[in-house]
Amino acid sequence: MVAGDEAAYRMFYVAYFDRLSRYLLVVTAGNEDAMREALQGTLYRVVRHIRVFDDEAVFWSWLTVLARSAHGDERRKRRRYFAFLDRFTQHTALDDLARAPGADDSRLDALLAESVHVLPADERRLLEEKYFERKSVREIAEQRATTEKAIESQLTRIRRKLKSTVLAALHDEP
Amino acid sequence: MSRNPNSSDLLADVLAEMEPDGFRETLLAATLRRVDRRRRIRRGRLIVGAVAVVVGALMLILTRIGHDGVSGLRPTTRNYELVTTQPLPTSMVVATQAFDRERWIVSTSSVPVVRTKLGGGAIRLLNDNELLALANDSQPAVLVRLGPNVQELIFVRRSQQDDLRRQ
């Protein structure tokens, strides 16, 4: 990546896109638009400031710093008058994140688990068959005597419901 | 912290829902464009730096040669101009000496001086008839005009005289 190798950047993108997205989703309190903007800013900062790291944990910590910096810049662009207050609250919230690597993932996992728990039983069962029993959509459809398209449609609807619930929970967090 | 891969997959799929179409690919393309631009800028800076080093070295070398000439040694600054002279060879020295008394040249009348003056009419040019009149029978002559003021006086042999008359 330091040498500007395109293949290296592609590997980095595949390895860290989802993880950075989840992190920024927590940082932005569930605001997807802000998350996407901050993600773009983070990647641009990576290109500009990339250097060699000996430890993956240190590399991830560095990425989170860039992500927070990108998010902070985006917020300052939108709300300049309250920049000081934003930095103060952001600093307080992000301190918690910075101290616990992977805190963003564990928080999202926790929110997801809570959301799944409150789903209707049939929807929860469908998720368990797909994601925990690792059944294919075809197998699930055959067991339920329905079509694959119907199963995919149900899964999509359930995932969107979970996403709305998780994002709302992030937004409402103190 | 190790995460449950099953819940990781579920979370990834949940968060990917309602993601704008092509967002991942568009963001990747934009990122790679920045990588390419940065690589080209870095390469350009290296080339400019190398050229600057070469030009600087060349200028330094040329400056030294211009100041020092063939020796290449840097001269010390002088506030004077040194001028050297050397005596001329003896052969280039022009000297004079007094003539002996016998060599003196004195203007005297020992040299005859011939003076001319315009003729008072004692000499006059002969015309053609007068010139031909000087020839006698024993030595006949013919005056042949070759051009204006150019003529030849030819003395004819007696054996050719009859041929001339006929012509």
Short mmCIF file of C-alpha atoms in Angstrom, two decimals:
data_model
loop_
_atom_site.label_atom_id
_atom_site.label_comp_id
_atom_site.label_asym_id
_atom_site.label_seq_id
_atom_site.Cartn_x
_atom_site.Cartn_y
_atom_site.Cartn_z
CA MET A 1 0.00 0.00 0.00
CA VAL A 2 2.87 2.36 0.77
CA ALA A 3 4.21 1.72 -2.74
CA GLY A 4 0.82 2.55 -4.23
CA ASP A 5 0.10 -1.00 -5.38
CA GLU A 6 -3.50 -1.28 -6.58
CA ALA A 7 -3.82 -4.96 -5.70
CA ALA A 8 -2.78 -4.22 -2.11
CA TYR A 9 -5.47 -1.57 -1.83
CA ARG A 10 -8.07 -3.97 -3.14
CA MET A 11 -7.11 -6.51 -0.49
CA PHE A 12 -7.29 -3.86 2.19
CA TYR A 13 -10.71 -2.76 0.93
CA VAL A 14 -12.14 -6.26 1.08
CA ALA A 15 -10.64 -6.90 4.52
CA TYR A 16 -11.62 -3.65 6.23
CA PHE A 17 -14.62 -2.16 4.39
CA ASP A 18 -17.27 -3.88 6.55
CA ARG A 19 -15.32 -3.39 9.75
CA LEU A 20 -14.81 0.34 9.11
CA SER A 21 -18.48 0.66 8.11
CA ARG A 22 -19.62 -0.91 11.37
CA TYR A 23 -17.26 1.26 13.36
CA LEU A 24 -18.44 4.42 11.68
CA LEU A 25 -22.07 3.39 12.02
CA VAL A 26 -21.59 3.39 15.78
CA VAL A 27 -19.60 6.63 15.67
CA THR A 28 -22.30 8.35 13.63
CA ALA A 29 -25.04 6.98 15.93
CA GLY A 30 -26.71 5.08 13.15
CA ASN A 31 -26.67 7.86 10.56
CA GLU A 32 -25.99 5.98 7.35
CA ASP A 33 -25.39 9.02 5.19
CA ALA A 34 -22.87 10.41 7.65
CA MET A 35 -21.33 6.95 7.90
CA ARG A 36 -20.83 6.75 4.14
CA GLU A 37 -19.34 10.23 3.96
CA ALA A 38 -16.99 9.52 6.83
CA LEU A 39 -16.04 6.18 5.27
CA GLN A 40 -15.05 7.94 2.04
CA GLY A 41 -13.02 10.50 4.00
CA THR A 42 -11.36 7.71 5.96
CA LEU A 43 -10.27 5.88 2.84
CA TYR A 44 -8.87 9.09 1.32
CA ARG A 45 -6.89 9.67 4.49
CA VAL A 46 -5.54 6.13 4.33
CA VAL A 47 -4.22 6.82 0.80
CA ARG A 48 -2.60 10.06 1.91
CA HIS A 49 -1.04 8.92 5.19
CA ILE A 50 -0.45 5.18 4.78
CA ARG A 51 2.74 3.79 6.29
CA VAL A 52 4.05 0.40 7.40
CA PHE A 53 2.67 -1.16 10.58
CA ASP A 54 4.15 -4.16 12.36
CA ASP A 55 1.01 -5.07 14.32
CA GLU A 56 -2.54 -5.46 13.07
CA ALA A 57 -4.02 -4.11 16.30
CA VAL A 58 -1.96 -0.95 15.95
CA PHE A 59 -3.02 -0.67 12.30
CA TRP A 60 -6.70 -0.95 13.27
CA SER A 61 -6.26 1.60 16.02
CA TRP A 62 -4.69 3.96 13.46
CA LEU A 63 -7.64 3.38 11.11
CA THR A 64 -10.09 4.29 13.88
CA VAL A 65 -8.20 7.53 14.45
CA LEU A 66 -8.52 8.37 10.77
CA ALA A 67 -12.20 7.42 10.84
CA ARG A 68 -12.92 9.68 13.80
CA SER A 69 -10.97 12.47 12.16
CA ALA A 70 -12.96 12.08 8.95
CA HIS A 71 -16.24 12.02 10.84
CA GLY A 72 -15.23 15.05 12.86
CA ASP A 73 -14.41 17.01 9.73
CA GLU A 74 -17.75 16.12 8.19
CA ARG A 75 -19.59 17.22 11.30
CA ARG A 76 -17.67 20.48 11.45
CA LYS A 77 -18.57 21.18 7.87
CA ARG A 78 -22.27 20.74 8.63
CA ARG A 79 -22.56 22.33 12.04
CA ARG A 80 -19.81 24.92 12.50
CA TYR A 81 -21.55 26.92 15.20
CA PHE A 82 -21.68 23.97 17.56
CA ALA A 83 -18.24 22.63 16.63
CA PHE A 84 -16.85 22.97 20.11
CA LEU A 85 -19.77 21.15 21.68
CA ASP A 86 -19.64 18.50 18.99
CA ARG A 87 -15.97 17.93 19.59
CA PHE A 88 -16.58 17.75 23.32
CA THR A 89 -19.36 15.18 23.08
CA GLN A 90 -17.64 13.29 20.30
CA HIS A 91 -14.45 13.19 22.31
CA THR A 92 -16.25 11.81 25.33
CA ALA A 93 -18.11 9.15 23.37
CA LEU A 94 -15.14 8.20 21.25
CA ASP A 95 -12.88 7.86 24.24
CA ASP A 96 -14.92 4.84 25.25
CA LEU A 97 -14.53 3.38 21.82
CA ALA A 98 -10.84 4.09 21.65
CA ARG A 99 -10.16 2.34 24.95
CA ALA A 100 -11.80 -0.87 23.89
CA PRO A 101 -10.70 -2.17 20.49
CA GLY A 102 -13.62 -3.95 18.89
CA ALA A 103 -16.08 -2.11 21.11
CA ASP A 104 -17.95 -1.03 18.02
CA ASP A 105 -18.43 -4.63 16.91
CA SER A 106 -19.45 -5.87 20.34
CA ARG A 107 -21.95 -3.04 20.67
CA LEU A 108 -23.45 -3.79 17.29
CA ASP A 109 -23.52 -7.48 18.08
CA ALA A 110 -25.32 -6.74 21.29
CA LEU A 111 -27.86 -4.49 19.57
CA LEU A 112 -28.38 -7.08 16.89
CA ALA A 113 -28.92 -9.84 19.42
CA GLU A 114 -31.51 -7.72 21.22
CA SER A 115 -33.27 -6.97 17.96
CA VAL A 116 -33.35 -10.62 16.94
CA HIS A 117 -34.71 -11.54 20.35
CA VAL A 118 -37.79 -9.39 19.89
CA LEU A 119 -38.58 -10.78 16.43
CA PRO A 120 -41.60 -13.04 15.97
CA ALA A 121 -40.75 -16.71 16.45
CA ASP A 122 -41.12 -17.73 12.79
CA GLU A 123 -38.83 -14.92 11.65
CA ARG A 124 -36.31 -15.77 14.34
CA ARG A 125 -36.43 -19.42 13.26
CA LEU A 126 -35.79 -18.49 9.65
CA LEU A 127 -32.69 -16.50 10.66
CA GLU A 128 -31.41 -19.38 12.77
CA GLU A 129 -31.76 -21.81 9.86
CA LYS A 130 -29.98 -19.47 7.46
CA TYR A 131 -27.19 -18.04 9.60
CA PHE A 132 -26.63 -20.50 12.45
CA GLU A 133 -27.58 -23.86 10.97
CA ARG A 134 -26.00 -22.76 7.68
CA LYS A 135 -28.79 -24.11 5.53
CA SER A 136 -29.00 -22.91 1.97
CA VAL A 137 -32.02 -20.95 0.77
CA ARG A 138 -32.92 -23.92 -1.43
CA GLU A 139 -32.98 -26.35 1.51
CA ILE A 140 -35.10 -23.97 3.58
CA ALA A 141 -37.52 -23.53 0.68
CA GLU A 142 -37.86 -27.30 0.21
CA GLN A 143 -38.49 -27.83 3.91
CA ARG A 144 -41.19 -25.16 3.96
CA ALA A 145 -42.62 -26.24 0.61
CA THR A 146 -42.22 -22.85 -0.89
CA THR A 147 -40.03 -21.15 -3.46
CA GLU A 148 -36.49 -19.81 -3.03
CA LYS A 149 -37.66 -16.41 -4.10
CA ALA A 150 -40.23 -16.34 -1.31
CA ILE A 151 -37.57 -17.27 1.26
CA GLU A 152 -35.18 -14.59 -0.08
CA SER A 153 -37.92 -12.02 0.09
CA GLN A 154 -38.69 -12.92 3.71
CA LEU A 155 -35.04 -12.79 4.65
CA THR A 156 -34.66 -9.37 3.04
CA ARG A 157 -37.66 -8.01 4.88
CA ILE A 158 -36.38 -9.38 8.23
CA ARG A 159 -32.90 -7.95 7.67
CA ARG A 160 -34.30 -4.52 6.87
CA LYS A 161 -36.41 -4.62 10.00
CA LEU A 162 -33.35 -5.55 12.06
CA LYS A 163 -31.33 -2.77 10.45
CA SER A 164 -33.94 -0.16 11.28
CA THR A 165 -34.08 -1.40 14.84
CA VAL A 166 -30.27 -1.38 15.26
CA LEU A 167 -29.87 2.07 13.73
CA ALA A 168 -32.66 3.46 15.88
CA ALA A 169 -31.02 1.98 18.95
CA LEU A 170 -27.70 3.57 17.98
CA HIS A 171 -29.37 6.90 17.41
CA ASP A 172 -31.13 6.82 20.75
CA GLU A 173 -28.06 5.87 22.71
CA PRO A 174 -26.86 8.54 25.14
CA MET B 1 -11.98 -10.48 20.73
CA SER B 2 -13.19 -13.26 18.52
CA ARG B 3 -16.65 -12.87 17.16
CA ASN B 4 -19.18 -15.50 16.30
CA PRO B 5 -18.85 -15.91 12.53
CA ASN B 6 -22.53 -16.65 12.26
CA SER B 7 -23.55 -13.42 13.91
CA SER B 8 -20.87 -11.63 11.86
CA ASP B 9 -22.49 -12.81 8.65
CA LEU B 10 -25.94 -11.81 9.88
CA LEU B 11 -24.72 -8.39 10.95
CA ALA B 12 -22.96 -7.87 7.61
CA ASP B 13 -26.09 -8.80 5.68
CA VAL B 14 -28.30 -6.65 7.90
CA LEU B 15 -26.11 -3.60 7.48
CA ALA B 16 -25.82 -4.16 3.73
CA GLU B 17 -29.56 -3.89 3.32
CA MET B 18 -30.73 -0.78 1.54
CA GLU B 19 -27.15 0.15 0.75
CA PRO B 20 -27.13 2.36 -2.35
CA ASP B 21 -26.53 0.36 -5.48
CA GLY B 22 -22.90 0.27 -6.49
CA PHE B 23 -21.77 2.19 -3.42
CA ARG B 24 -18.97 -0.24 -2.63
CA GLU B 25 -17.70 -0.38 -6.20
CA THR B 26 -17.93 3.38 -6.66
CA LEU B 27 -16.05 4.07 -3.45
CA LEU B 28 -13.38 1.50 -4.37
CA ALA B 29 -12.93 3.09 -7.81
CA ALA B 30 -12.62 6.56 -6.30
CA THR B 31 -10.07 5.30 -3.78
CA LEU B 32 -7.99 3.61 -6.47
CA ARG B 33 -8.02 6.81 -8.53
CA ARG B 34 -6.54 8.64 -5.58
CA VAL B 35 -3.91 5.93 -5.18
CA ASP B 36 -2.95 6.27 -8.83
CA ARG B 37 -2.77 10.04 -8.65
CA ARG B 38 -0.64 9.91 -5.54
CA ARG B 39 1.70 7.41 -7.18
CA ARG B 40 2.11 9.67 -10.20
CA ILE B 41 2.76 12.71 -8.02
CA ARG B 42 5.37 10.81 -6.04
CA ARG B 43 7.04 9.62 -9.23
CA GLY B 44 7.03 13.15 -10.63
CA ARG B 45 8.65 14.50 -7.47
CA LEU B 46 11.39 11.86 -7.71
CA ILE B 47 12.10 12.77 -11.31
CA VAL B 48 12.14 16.50 -10.56
CA GLY B 49 14.46 15.90 -7.63
CA ALA B 50 16.82 13.79 -9.71
CA VAL B 51 16.87 16.39 -12.49
CA ALA B 52 17.53 19.15 -9.98
CA VAL B 53 20.46 17.21 -8.54
CA VAL B 54 21.95 16.57 -11.98
CA VAL B 55 21.50 20.18 -13.08
CA GLY B 56 23.01 21.43 -9.85
CA ALA B 57 26.02 19.15 -10.23
CA LEU B 58 26.50 20.22 -13.85
CA MET B 59 26.30 23.88 -12.95
CA LEU B 60 28.84 23.36 -10.20
CA ILE B 61 31.22 21.60 -12.56
CA LEU B 62 30.81 24.18 -15.34
CA THR B 63 31.31 27.04 -12.91
CA ARG B 64 34.54 25.52 -11.71
CA ILE B 65 35.82 24.97 -15.24
CA GLY B 66 34.93 28.52 -16.26
CA HIS B 67 36.85 30.02 -13.36
CA ASP B 68 39.87 27.82 -13.36
CA GLY B 69 40.58 27.01 -17.00
CA VAL B 70 42.50 23.87 -17.88
CA SER B 71 44.09 23.35 -14.52
CA GLY B 72 40.80 23.14 -12.79
CA LEU B 73 42.27 24.78 -9.73
CA ARG B 74 40.31 27.54 -8.18
CA PRO B 75 42.34 30.80 -8.40
CA THR B 76 42.81 33.03 -5.40
CA THR B 77 41.32 36.44 -5.72
CA ARG B 78 43.83 39.21 -6.67
CA ASN B 79 43.55 42.91 -6.34
CA TYR B 80 46.40 43.59 -8.78
CA GLU B 81 47.41 42.66 -12.31
CA LEU B 82 50.82 41.17 -12.71
CA VAL B 83 52.66 42.27 -15.86
CA THR B 84 55.94 40.64 -16.82
CA THR B 85 58.47 41.80 -19.38
CA GLN B 86 61.48 40.23 -21.04
CA PRO B 87 64.36 41.72 -23.02
CA LEU B 88 64.25 41.59 -26.84
CA PRO B 89 66.72 39.37 -28.63
CA THR B 90 69.80 41.23 -29.87
CA SER B 91 68.79 40.61 -33.48
CA MET B 92 65.61 42.62 -32.95
CA VAL B 93 67.40 45.67 -31.56
CA VAL B 94 67.72 48.45 -34.10
CA ALA B 95 70.81 50.56 -33.64
CA THR B 96 72.41 53.27 -35.74
CA GLN B 97 76.03 54.24 -36.24
CA ALA B 98 77.72 57.23 -37.72
CA PHE B 99 78.85 56.98 -41.33
CA ASP B 100 82.56 57.27 -42.03
CA ARG B 101 83.60 60.58 -43.61
CA GLU B 102 84.16 58.81 -46.92
CA ARG B 103 80.50 57.65 -46.95
CA TRP B 104 78.99 61.00 -46.60
CA ILE B 105 76.85 61.92 -49.49
CA VAL B 106 77.19 65.53 -50.43
CA SER B 107 75.26 67.24 -53.11
CA THR B 108 77.93 68.59 -55.53
CA SER B 109 78.14 69.28 -59.22
CA SER B 110 80.37 66.30 -59.93
CA VAL B 111 77.41 64.47 -61.42
CA PRO B 112 76.45 65.72 -64.88
CA VAL B 113 72.84 66.71 -64.94
CA VAL B 114 71.00 66.50 -68.21
CA ARG B 115 68.20 68.90 -68.57
CA THR B 116 65.71 68.92 -71.33
CA LYS B 117 63.59 71.64 -72.56
CA LEU B 118 60.80 72.01 -74.97
CA GLY B 119 61.94 71.95 -78.58
CA GLY B 120 61.72 75.32 -80.40
CA GLY B 121 60.44 73.78 -83.56
CA ALA B 122 63.70 72.27 -84.72
CA ILE B 123 62.12 68.89 -84.66
CA ARG B 124 58.99 68.23 -86.50
CA LEU B 125 57.05 65.16 -87.47
CA LEU B 126 57.19 63.96 -91.07
CA ASN B 127 53.98 63.32 -92.88
CA ASP B 128 53.46 60.14 -94.92
CA ASN B 129 54.66 61.60 -98.21
CA GLU B 130 57.76 63.07 -96.69
CA LEU B 131 58.52 59.75 -95.04
CA LEU B 132 58.09 57.85 -98.29
CA ALA B 133 60.21 60.39 -100.07
CA LEU B 134 63.10 59.36 -97.91
CA ALA B 135 63.00 55.91 -99.44
CA ASN B 136 65.06 55.61 -102.68
CA ASP B 137 64.89 53.35 -105.61
CA SER B 138 67.44 51.06 -104.15
CA GLN B 139 65.30 50.58 -101.09
CA PRO B 140 61.59 50.93 -101.95
CA ALA B 141 59.19 51.14 -99.02
CA VAL B 142 55.51 50.75 -98.46
CA LEU B 143 53.50 52.47 -95.72
CA VAL B 144 50.72 50.23 -94.44
CA ARG B 145 48.01 51.72 -92.18
CA LEU B 146 46.82 49.29 -89.64
CA GLY B 147 44.59 51.66 -87.74
CA PRO B 148 44.28 55.25 -86.70
CA ASN B 149 47.75 56.47 -85.78
CA VAL B 150 49.10 52.97 -86.38
CA GLN B 151 51.07 52.31 -89.53
CA GLU B 152 53.99 50.20 -90.63
CA LEU B 153 56.77 51.17 -92.95
CA ILE B 154 57.73 48.07 -94.88
CA PHE B 155 60.81 47.92 -97.04
CA VAL B 156 60.07 45.82 -100.04
CA ARG B 157 62.49 43.56 -101.88
CA ARG B 158 63.01 44.47 -105.48
CA SER B 159 61.86 40.94 -106.49
CA GLN B 160 58.47 41.56 -104.93
CA GLN B 161 58.11 45.04 -106.29
CA ASP B 162 56.46 43.97 -109.61
CA ASP B 163 53.91 41.80 -107.72
CA LEU B 164 52.93 44.75 -105.54
CA ARG B 165 52.39 47.00 -108.54
CA ARG B 166 50.12 44.48 -110.15
CA GLN B 167 48.01 44.20 -106.96
#
